[in-house]
Tab-separated table of C-alpha atoms and ligand atoms in Angstrom:
chain	number	residue	atom	x	y	z
A	131	MET	CA	-7.516	153.712	-31.237
A	132	HIS	CA	-8.622	150.686	-28.868
A	133	LYS	CA	-9.381	147.434	-30.712
A	134	ILE	CA	-12.079	145.551	-29.054
A	135	ALA	CA	-12.979	142.093	-30.114
A	136	VAL	CA	-16.833	141.665	-30.510
A	137	LEU	CA	-18.133	138.204	-29.964
A	138	PRO	CA	-21.741	138.148	-30.029
A	139	GLY	CA	-21.937	134.345	-30.082
A	140	ASP	CA	-25.791	132.599	-29.626
A	141	GLY	CA	-29.185	133.405	-28.542
A	142	ILE	CA	-30.083	136.749	-27.340
A	143	GLY	CA	-26.025	137.094	-27.639
A	144	VAL	CA	-26.625	138.618	-31.118
A	145	GLU	CA	-29.558	141.378	-30.244
A	146	ILE	CA	-27.849	142.556	-27.086
A	147	VAL	CA	-24.275	143.022	-28.345
A	148	PRO	CA	-25.278	145.507	-31.176
A	149	GLU	CA	-26.851	147.656	-28.622
A	150	ALA	CA	-23.777	147.763	-26.255
A	151	VAL	CA	-22.073	148.921	-29.528
A	152	LYS	CA	-24.187	151.509	-30.338
A	153	VAL	CA	-23.930	153.065	-27.025
A	154	LEU	CA	-19.874	152.887	-27.358
A	155	ASN	CA	-19.981	154.500	-30.547
A	156	LYS	CA	-22.278	157.418	-29.063
A	157	ILE	CA	-19.676	157.735	-26.430
A	158	GLY	CA	-17.109	157.824	-28.835
A	159	GLU	CA	-18.724	160.643	-30.700
A	160	ILE	CA	-18.980	162.715	-27.534
A	161	TYR	CA	-15.348	162.407	-26.242
A	162	GLY	CA	-13.987	161.677	-29.372
A	163	TYR	CA	-12.439	157.861	-28.511
A	164	GLU	CA	-11.844	155.946	-31.566
A	165	PHE	CA	-12.954	152.186	-31.180
A	166	GLU	CA	-12.304	149.824	-33.942
A	167	TYR	CA	-14.484	146.224	-33.813
A	168	THR	CA	-13.844	143.226	-35.090
A	169	GLU	CA	-16.007	140.168	-34.890
A	170	GLY	CA	-15.538	137.099	-33.888
A	171	LEU	CA	-17.209	133.614	-33.710
A	172	ILE	CA	-17.984	131.960	-30.389
A	173	GLY	CA	-19.923	129.275	-29.102
A	174	GLY	CA	-23.139	127.383	-31.248
A	175	ALA	CA	-22.500	130.081	-34.085
A	176	ALA	CA	-18.936	128.985	-34.369
A	177	ILE	CA	-19.647	125.558	-34.718
A	178	ASP	CA	-21.950	125.950	-37.353
A	179	ALA	CA	-19.746	128.234	-39.158
A	180	THR	CA	-16.333	126.254	-38.859
A	181	GLY	CA	-17.039	122.791	-36.689
A	182	LYS	CA	-15.471	124.348	-33.476
A	183	PRO	CA	-16.613	126.171	-30.688
A	184	LEU	CA	-13.491	128.152	-30.162
A	185	PRO	CA	-11.973	128.764	-33.576
A	186	GLU	CA	-8.187	129.745	-33.439
A	187	GLU	CA	-8.633	132.546	-35.053
A	188	THR	CA	-11.498	134.093	-32.352
A	189	LEU	CA	-8.743	133.513	-29.581
A	190	SER	CA	-5.853	135.194	-31.353
A	191	LEU	CA	-8.354	137.825	-32.373
A	192	CYS	CA	-8.950	138.269	-28.395
A	193	LYS	CA	-5.258	137.846	-27.646
A	194	SER	CA	-4.662	140.871	-29.943
A	195	SER	CA	-7.510	143.227	-29.112
A	196	ASP	CA	-7.376	145.797	-26.291
A	197	ALA	CA	-10.863	144.562	-24.813
A	198	ILE	CA	-13.330	141.866	-25.707
A	199	LEU	CA	-16.974	142.371	-25.694
A	200	LEU	CA	-19.258	138.994	-25.474
A	201	GLY	CA	-22.614	138.268	-25.471
A	202	ALA	CA	-23.536	134.909	-24.608
A	203	VAL	CA	-23.248	131.112	-25.740
A	204	GLY	CA	-25.125	128.421	-26.282
A	205	GLY	CA	-28.560	126.861	-26.966
A	206	PRO	CA	-30.225	123.616	-27.073
A	207	LYS	CA	-29.439	122.879	-30.626
A	208	TRP	CA	-25.675	122.237	-29.413
A	209	ASP	CA	-26.748	120.501	-25.751
A	210	SER	CA	-26.547	117.025	-27.081
A	211	LEU	CA	-23.013	117.538	-28.797
A	212	PRO	CA	-20.112	115.672	-27.016
A	213	VAL	CA	-19.234	117.954	-23.742
A	214	ALA	CA	-16.146	119.288	-25.096
A	215	MET	CA	-17.734	120.520	-28.411
A	216	ARG	CA	-20.525	122.103	-26.502
A	217	PRO	CA	-20.421	126.068	-26.375
A	218	GLU	CA	-19.996	126.438	-22.413
A	219	VAL	CA	-17.006	123.743	-21.911
A	220	GLY	CA	-15.593	124.047	-25.337
A	221	ALA	CA	-15.551	127.634	-25.708
A	222	LEU	CA	-16.539	130.161	-22.926
A	223	LEU	CA	-14.401	128.336	-20.089
A	224	PRO	CA	-11.197	127.516	-22.358
A	225	LEU	CA	-11.288	131.365	-23.251
A	226	ARG	CA	-11.278	132.623	-19.599
A	227	LYS	CA	-8.465	130.281	-18.921
A	228	GLU	CA	-6.462	131.010	-21.913
A	229	LEU	CA	-6.510	135.050	-21.265
A	230	LYS	CA	-5.815	134.063	-17.708
A	231	LEU	CA	-9.032	135.943	-16.413
A	232	TYR	CA	-9.186	134.738	-12.877
A	233	ALA	CA	-11.075	137.643	-11.530
A	234	ASN	CA	-14.752	138.114	-12.611
A	235	VAL	CA	-16.077	141.098	-10.938
A	236	ARG	CA	-20.127	141.445	-10.868
A	237	PRO	CA	-21.754	144.108	-9.629
A	238	CYS	CA	-25.064	143.950	-8.216
A	239	VAL	CA	-26.387	147.699	-7.892
A	240	LEU	CA	-30.094	148.433	-7.169
A	241	PHE	CA	-31.323	151.513	-9.231
A	242	ASP	CA	-33.837	153.307	-7.280
A	243	ALA	CA	-36.618	153.069	-10.137
A	244	LEU	CA	-36.529	148.835	-9.597
A	245	ALA	CA	-36.559	149.056	-5.864
A	246	ASP	CA	-40.293	147.416	-6.468
A	247	ALA	CA	-39.316	145.159	-9.586
A	248	SER	CA	-37.835	142.755	-7.113
A	249	THR	CA	-39.896	139.677	-5.966
A	250	LEU	CA	-38.080	140.758	-2.612
A	251	LYS	CA	-39.485	143.785	-0.449
A	252	ARG	CA	-38.315	147.429	-1.261
A	253	GLU	CA	-37.125	147.715	2.760
A	254	VAL	CA	-35.129	144.741	2.261
A	255	ILE	CA	-32.937	145.601	-1.079
A	256	GLU	CA	-32.943	149.339	-0.745
A	257	GLY	CA	-29.218	150.452	-1.094
A	258	VAL	CA	-27.991	147.032	-2.533
A	259	ASP	CA	-24.609	147.659	-4.039
A	260	ILE	CA	-22.444	144.579	-3.746
A	261	LEU	CA	-19.796	143.707	-5.699
A	262	THR	CA	-19.005	139.900	-6.038
A	263	ILE	CA	-15.580	139.299	-7.073
A	264	ARG	CA	-15.885	135.486	-8.114
A	265	GLU	CA	-12.384	133.088	-8.824
A	266	LEU	CA	-12.878	132.101	-12.704
A	267	THR	CA	-9.957	130.093	-13.693
A	268	GLY	CA	-9.854	127.281	-10.783
A	269	GLY	CA	-12.105	125.395	-8.581
A	270	ILE	CA	-14.431	122.323	-9.395
A	271	TYR	CA	-14.765	123.974	-13.055
A	272	PHE	CA	-11.418	123.297	-13.983
A	273	GLY	CA	-10.496	120.483	-11.576
A	274	GLY	CA	-10.008	116.799	-12.936
A	275	LYS	CA	-13.211	114.995	-14.137
A	276	SER	CA	-13.523	111.263	-14.798
A	277	ARG	CA	-16.656	109.000	-15.602
A	278	GLU	CA	-16.400	105.152	-14.684
A	279	LYS	CA	-18.369	102.372	-15.505
A	280	THR	CA	-19.315	100.264	-12.293
A	281	GLU	CA	-20.833	96.929	-11.828
A	282	THR	CA	-24.315	98.631	-10.731
A	283	GLY	CA	-23.662	101.913	-12.942
A	284	GLU	CA	-21.154	104.664	-13.454
A	285	THR	CA	-19.238	106.814	-10.991
A	286	ALA	CA	-18.784	110.349	-12.233
A	287	THR	CA	-15.887	112.921	-10.515
A	288	ASP	CA	-15.398	116.422	-10.547
A	289	MET	CA	-12.318	117.568	-8.451
A	290	MET	CA	-12.313	120.718	-6.521
A	291	THR	CA	-8.674	122.081	-6.421
A	292	TYR	CA	-7.436	125.521	-5.174
A	293	THR	CA	-4.044	126.393	-4.514
A	294	THR	CA	-2.606	128.964	-2.498
A	295	GLU	CA	-1.559	131.093	-4.867
A	296	GLU	CA	-5.157	131.085	-6.773
A	297	VAL	CA	-6.657	132.109	-3.457
A	298	GLU	CA	-4.033	134.712	-2.765
A	299	ARG	CA	-4.397	136.587	-5.714
A	300	ILE	CA	-8.289	136.752	-5.897
A	301	ALA	CA	-8.340	138.266	-1.970
A	302	ARG	CA	-5.856	140.257	-2.618
A	303	LEU	CA	-7.903	141.824	-5.434
A	304	ALA	CA	-11.068	141.973	-2.820
A	305	PHE	CA	-9.174	143.855	-0.108
A	306	GLN	CA	-7.904	146.145	-2.882
A	307	VAL	CA	-11.276	147.043	-4.043
A	308	ALA	CA	-12.777	147.068	-0.800
A	309	ARG	CA	-10.425	149.588	0.144
A	310	THR	CA	-12.141	151.953	-2.841
A	311	ARG	CA	-15.610	151.063	-1.424
A	312	LYS	CA	-17.441	150.659	1.814
A	313	GLY	CA	-13.980	148.828	3.307
A	314	ARG	CA	-15.953	145.271	3.607
A	315	VAL	CA	-15.016	142.068	2.510
A	316	THR	CA	-17.307	138.495	2.901
A	317	SER	CA	-15.431	135.913	1.979
A	318	VAL	CA	-17.629	132.568	0.980
A	319	ASP	CA	-16.350	129.519	1.452
A	320	LYS	CA	-17.689	125.843	2.581
A	321	ALA	CA	-14.828	125.158	5.144
A	322	ASN	CA	-16.901	123.292	7.619
A	323	VAL	CA	-16.812	120.474	4.879
A	324	LEU	CA	-14.329	120.887	2.105
A	325	GLU	CA	-10.674	120.401	2.525
A	326	SER	CA	-10.410	123.381	-0.450
A	327	SER	CA	-12.700	125.569	1.529
A	328	ARG	CA	-10.409	125.562	4.390
A	329	LEU	CA	-7.117	126.397	2.744
A	330	TRP	CA	-9.302	129.350	1.060
A	331	ARG	CA	-10.422	130.267	4.597
A	332	GLU	CA	-6.695	130.097	5.991
A	333	THR	CA	-5.235	132.117	3.066
A	334	VAL	CA	-7.813	134.987	3.264
A	335	ILE	CA	-7.381	135.331	7.027
A	336	ARG	CA	-3.376	135.348	6.536
A	337	LEU	CA	-3.600	138.092	4.059
A	338	HIS	CA	-5.948	139.959	5.909
A	339	GLU	CA	-3.678	139.920	9.084
A	340	THR	CA	-0.395	140.412	7.541
A	341	GLU	CA	-1.555	143.101	4.596
A	342	TYR	CA	-5.104	144.059	4.952
A	343	SER	CA	-6.163	144.366	8.284
A	344	ASP	CA	-7.547	147.978	7.755
A	345	VAL	CA	-10.623	145.862	5.685
A	346	ALA	CA	-13.307	144.656	7.702
A	347	LEU	CA	-13.533	140.856	7.004
A	348	GLU	CA	-16.183	138.327	7.502
A	349	HIS	CA	-16.606	134.389	6.820
A	350	LEU	CA	-19.658	132.817	6.034
A	351	TYR	CA	-20.390	129.639	4.776
A	352	VAL	CA	-21.998	129.416	1.526
A	353	ASP	CA	-25.062	128.199	2.366
A	354	ASN	CA	-25.422	131.126	5.345
A	355	ALA	CA	-24.232	133.226	2.542
A	356	ALA	CA	-27.095	132.448	-0.032
A	357	MET	CA	-29.537	133.313	2.851
A	358	GLN	CA	-27.970	136.568	4.183
A	359	LEU	CA	-28.012	137.680	0.629
A	360	ILE	CA	-31.805	137.961	0.772
A	361	LEU	CA	-32.160	138.858	4.506
A	362	ARG	CA	-29.573	141.667	4.791
A	363	PRO	CA	-27.947	142.453	1.128
A	364	SER	CA	-27.727	146.146	1.834
A	365	SER	CA	-24.933	145.342	4.489
A	366	LEU	CA	-22.726	143.274	2.213
A	367	ASP	CA	-19.686	145.306	0.141
A	368	VAL	CA	-17.378	142.942	-1.451
A	369	VAL	CA	-18.138	139.452	-1.533
A	370	VAL	CA	-15.071	136.929	-2.540
A	371	THR	CA	-15.671	133.453	-3.155
A	372	THR	CA	-14.699	130.371	-5.608
A	373	ASN	CA	-15.874	129.822	-9.334
A	374	MET	CA	-19.061	127.762	-8.693
A	375	PHE	CA	-20.089	129.644	-5.262
A	376	GLY	CA	-19.747	132.602	-7.240
A	377	ASP	CA	-21.745	131.605	-10.334
A	378	ILE	CA	-24.651	130.497	-7.956
A	379	LEU	CA	-24.546	133.518	-5.995
A	380	THR	CA	-24.525	136.212	-8.558
A	381	ASP	CA	-27.532	134.566	-10.116
A	382	GLN	CA	-29.051	134.875	-6.887
A	383	ALA	CA	-28.104	138.228	-6.062
A	384	SER	CA	-29.402	139.612	-9.580
A	385	VAL	CA	-33.058	139.184	-8.223
A	386	LEU	CA	-32.027	141.951	-5.681
A	387	THR	CA	-31.555	144.445	-8.692
A	388	GLY	CA	-34.862	143.283	-10.892
A	389	SER	CA	-33.431	140.653	-13.176
A	390	ILE	CA	-30.488	139.159	-14.164
A	391	GLY	CA	-30.858	141.033	-17.642
A	392	MET	CA	-29.053	143.954	-15.413
A	393	LEU	CA	-26.269	142.294	-14.189
A	394	PRO	CA	-23.267	143.113	-16.035
A	395	SER	CA	-19.372	141.686	-15.490
A	396	ALA	CA	-16.075	142.066	-16.217
A	397	SER	CA	-13.425	139.395	-15.995
A	398	LEU	CA	-10.076	140.518	-15.478
A	399	GLY	CA	-6.152	139.156	-14.630
A	400	GLY	CA	-4.908	138.684	-17.972
A	401	GLU	CA	-3.327	140.792	-20.286
A	402	VAL	CA	-6.863	141.672	-21.818
A	403	ALA	CA	-9.988	142.069	-19.949
A	404	LEU	CA	-13.583	140.221	-21.054
A	405	TYR	CA	-16.653	142.184	-20.783
A	406	GLU	CA	-20.232	140.060	-20.827
A	407	PRO	CA	-23.372	139.995	-19.099
A	408	ALA	CA	-23.855	137.480	-15.917
A	409	HIS	CA	-26.731	135.997	-17.869
A	410	GLY	CA	-26.792	133.558	-20.726
A	411	SER	CA	-28.302	133.388	-23.958
A	412	ALA	CA	-31.910	132.901	-23.203
A	413	PRO	CA	-32.897	130.600	-26.166
A	414	ASP	CA	-36.380	131.279	-24.931
A	415	ILE	CA	-36.798	134.610	-25.342
A	416	ALA	CA	-33.835	134.871	-28.340
A	417	GLY	CA	-34.865	136.379	-31.769
A	418	GLN	CA	-37.946	138.273	-30.452
A	419	GLY	CA	-36.575	141.811	-29.367
A	420	LYS	CA	-37.482	140.699	-25.965
A	421	ALA	CA	-33.963	141.000	-24.352
A	422	ASN	CA	-32.904	143.583	-21.666
A	423	PRO	CA	-29.383	144.760	-23.355
A	424	LEU	CA	-28.512	146.922	-20.064
A	425	ALA	CA	-26.214	144.187	-18.451
A	426	THR	CA	-24.264	144.457	-21.986
A	427	ILE	CA	-24.417	148.221	-22.235
A	428	LEU	CA	-23.260	148.231	-18.333
A	429	SER	CA	-20.455	145.594	-19.596
A	430	ALA	CA	-19.512	148.089	-22.124
A	431	ALA	CA	-19.212	150.783	-19.385
A	432	MET	CA	-17.028	148.549	-17.251
A	433	MET	CA	-14.888	148.217	-20.095
A	434	LEU	CA	-14.476	152.001	-20.445
A	435	LYS	CA	-13.239	152.175	-16.738
A	436	TYR	CA	-11.440	148.950	-16.399
A	437	SER	CA	-9.739	148.648	-19.590
A	438	PHE	CA	-9.460	152.121	-20.804
A	439	GLU	CA	-9.821	154.167	-17.364
A	440	TYR	CA	-12.235	156.413	-19.111
A	441	GLU	CA	-13.983	156.896	-15.551
A	442	GLU	CA	-16.231	159.821	-16.857
A	443	ALA	CA	-17.299	158.181	-20.215
A	444	ALA	CA	-18.043	154.956	-17.786
A	445	LYS	CA	-20.334	156.842	-15.306
A	446	LYS	CA	-22.064	158.915	-18.441
A	447	ILE	CA	-23.090	155.472	-19.589
A	448	GLU	CA	-24.337	154.311	-15.812
A	449	ASP	CA	-26.221	157.752	-15.414
A	450	ALA	CA	-27.993	157.279	-18.856
A	451	VAL	CA	-29.256	153.936	-17.815
A	452	GLU	CA	-30.725	155.200	-14.388
A	453	GLU	CA	-32.558	157.876	-16.641
A	454	TYR	CA	-33.920	155.758	-18.924
A	455	LEU	CA	-35.358	153.630	-15.813
A	456	ASN	CA	-36.298	156.935	-14.418
A	457	ARG	CA	-38.189	157.509	-17.369
A	458	GLY	CA	-40.150	154.612	-16.985
A	459	TYR	CA	-38.762	152.386	-20.115
A	460	ARG	CA	-39.023	148.769	-19.332
A	461	THR	CA	-37.868	145.538	-21.621
A	462	PRO	CA	-40.329	142.697	-20.208
A	463	ASP	CA	-38.045	141.206	-17.643
A	464	ILE	CA	-38.299	144.368	-15.369
A	465	MET	CA	-41.699	145.503	-16.634
A	466	GLN	CA	-43.981	146.895	-14.440
A	467	GLU	CA	-47.767	148.432	-14.264
A	468	GLY	CA	-47.770	152.072	-15.446
A	469	MET	CA	-44.291	151.533	-17.401
A	470	GLN	CA	-43.489	151.634	-21.307
A	471	LEU	CA	-42.500	148.672	-22.433
A	472	VAL	CA	-39.812	148.741	-24.858
A	473	ASP	CA	-37.990	146.157	-27.309
A	474	THR	CA	-34.166	145.566	-27.122
A	475	GLN	CA	-33.153	148.432	-30.085
A	476	THR	CA	-35.406	150.994	-28.557
A	477	ALA	CA	-33.857	150.323	-25.438
A	478	GLY	CA	-30.022	150.831	-26.888
A	479	ASP	CA	-31.610	153.749	-28.885
A	480	LEU	CA	-33.021	155.665	-25.886
A	481	ILE	CA	-29.779	155.115	-24.213
A	482	CYS	CA	-27.739	156.718	-26.624
A	483	GLU	CA	-30.473	159.230	-26.842
A	484	ILE	CA	-29.917	159.910	-23.013
A	485	ILE	CA	-26.366	159.883	-23.691
A	486	GLY	CA	-26.541	162.665	-26.327
A	487	GLY	CA	-28.569	164.797	-24.135
B	276	LIG	C1	-21.418	132.353	-16.021
B	276	LIG	C2	-22.417	131.413	-16.896
B	276	LIG	C3	-21.074	130.426	-16.834
B	276	LIG	C4	-20.517	129.801	-15.912
B	276	LIG	C5	-21.667	129.303	-18.027
B	276	LIG	C6	-22.228	129.500	-19.297
B	276	LIG	C7	-20.691	128.067	-18.420
B	276	LIG	O1	-23.283	130.721	-16.136
B	276	LIG	O2	-21.032	133.056	-16.760
B	276	LIG	O3	-22.284	132.582	-15.170
B	276	LIG	O4	-21.043	128.730	-15.448
B	276	LIG	O5	-19.528	130.160	-15.640
B	277	LIG	MN1	-23.780	131.522	-14.568
């Protein structure tokens, strides 16, 4: 019996998470796995119900579960609250920190059927299979912040700090994962300007020389990385980078796959791992059945692989997603001429149907 904490959150989170649960149930049926789900409140939904973005109850539910499935948090309704109360800063970031989830793994894989769905040319994106490993509990997201009045206005500060240990553990993961893939790591920093990036690069180089010299390593400054990502994306294998650079580059990378609605993620490093789509709560399309559940469904597949070591079942989901796309089903974000438009629930049903054979 696997205990899964289910945190739908806000916006499209409440639409896409049930589709991923549906898929997990289907997998359970086929393979005889038992999943026990407990729902928890997070983000704006939690603020509305309890006055807190991350209630104690939710945190203890997460800590006592075997894995966490999260939708998304945030929305205009809560944007004007004091910053510590907002869903992003008050719930998602402390959840990651509390659970020590320092590694955010974001696979960016182009399904062949979507080679013409991107704004980028087919010949540029064909064969794209990038695994970004984003540092998730350090850097500028978690450094000291301050705000002071001055004579002429205000001064606002966000500190970007990294320690040797923080860089080592994330780089180690990148090298190890690269060994199971094409054996290439691209480390992204801004070492020409930032001190924290110089420590980042020195640490990655030292680790590479002493323990991982069998892996091919390149370093890119983040501005150049943003360019290479759309210039030669299929030459990238594992990309390892800081919290903020990883946040930005993975949204950009999602365009290679056709839509950010395709990008799953796993946050690892603590005792329990968290699985969530890389996209947000999309308040503009929430409640209309327009959301693409594939990122969340693929996140559930990552859960099967990383938390429960059910490789075959995970592959079954990935194959079903591929087949669904091959059959021409599309949510609005990846809709193309001649394809069949489906809503969020129908997409989940179709994936289950394909899994069931
Ligand atoms: C993400 C999101 C979050 C982040 C926001 C919602 C705080 O953009 O998971 O990429 O910046 O980490
Ligand atoms: Mn982001």
